[in-house]
Coordinates of C-alpha atoms in Angstrom, one line a residue:
X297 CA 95.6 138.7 102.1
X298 CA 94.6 136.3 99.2
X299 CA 92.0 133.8 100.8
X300 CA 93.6 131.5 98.3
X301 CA 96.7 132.3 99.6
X302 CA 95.4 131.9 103.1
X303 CA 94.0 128.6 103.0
X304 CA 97.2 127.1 101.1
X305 CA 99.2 128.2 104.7
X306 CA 97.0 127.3 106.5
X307 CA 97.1 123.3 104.6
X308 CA 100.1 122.3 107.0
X309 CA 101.5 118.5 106.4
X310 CA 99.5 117.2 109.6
X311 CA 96.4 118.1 108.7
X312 CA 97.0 116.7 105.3
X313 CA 97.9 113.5 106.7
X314 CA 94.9 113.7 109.0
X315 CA 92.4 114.0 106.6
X316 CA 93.6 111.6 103.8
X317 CA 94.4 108.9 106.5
X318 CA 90.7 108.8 106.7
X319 CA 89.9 107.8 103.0
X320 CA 92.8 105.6 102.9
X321 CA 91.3 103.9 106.0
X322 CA 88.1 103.8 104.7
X323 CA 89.3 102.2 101.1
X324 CA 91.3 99.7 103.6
X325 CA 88.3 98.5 105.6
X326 CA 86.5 98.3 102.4
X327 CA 88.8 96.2 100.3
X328 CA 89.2 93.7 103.7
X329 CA 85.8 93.5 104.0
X330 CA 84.5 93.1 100.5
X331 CA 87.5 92.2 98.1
X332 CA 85.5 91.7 94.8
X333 CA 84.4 95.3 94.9
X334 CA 88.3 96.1 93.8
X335 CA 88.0 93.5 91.2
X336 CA 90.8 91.6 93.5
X337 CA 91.3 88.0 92.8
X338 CA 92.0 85.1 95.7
X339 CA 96.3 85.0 95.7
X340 CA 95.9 80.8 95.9
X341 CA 93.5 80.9 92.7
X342 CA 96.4 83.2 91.3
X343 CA 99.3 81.1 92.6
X344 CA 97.6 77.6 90.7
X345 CA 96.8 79.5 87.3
X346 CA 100.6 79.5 86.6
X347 CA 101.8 76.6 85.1
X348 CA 105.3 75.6 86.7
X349 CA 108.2 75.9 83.7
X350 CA 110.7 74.3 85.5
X351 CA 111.9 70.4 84.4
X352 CA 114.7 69.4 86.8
X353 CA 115.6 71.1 90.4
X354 CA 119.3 70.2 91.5

């Protein structure tokens, strides 16, 4: 048989989702942990940047 052919059987869904939980995890933790690695801003400092366009509220 193929080896190629093999190893693409043998790549079931649950070992898929096994081993890229792990990176997903791991990008997770990171992002918690250290959020201006991502380039991520504070939501409140987003929130107050946005000047409020409404005049009247019935």
């Amino acid at each position: 048989m193929n080896p190629l052919r093999e190893s693409q059987l043998i790549e079931t869904r649950r070992h898929f989702f096994g081993r890229t939980s792990t990176g997903i995890g791991t990008a997770a933790l990171g992002s918690l942990l250290n959020p201006s690695l991502f380039g991520a801003e504070d939501p409140v400092e987003q929130v107050k940047k946005i000047a409020p366009k409404a005049k009247r509220v019935i």
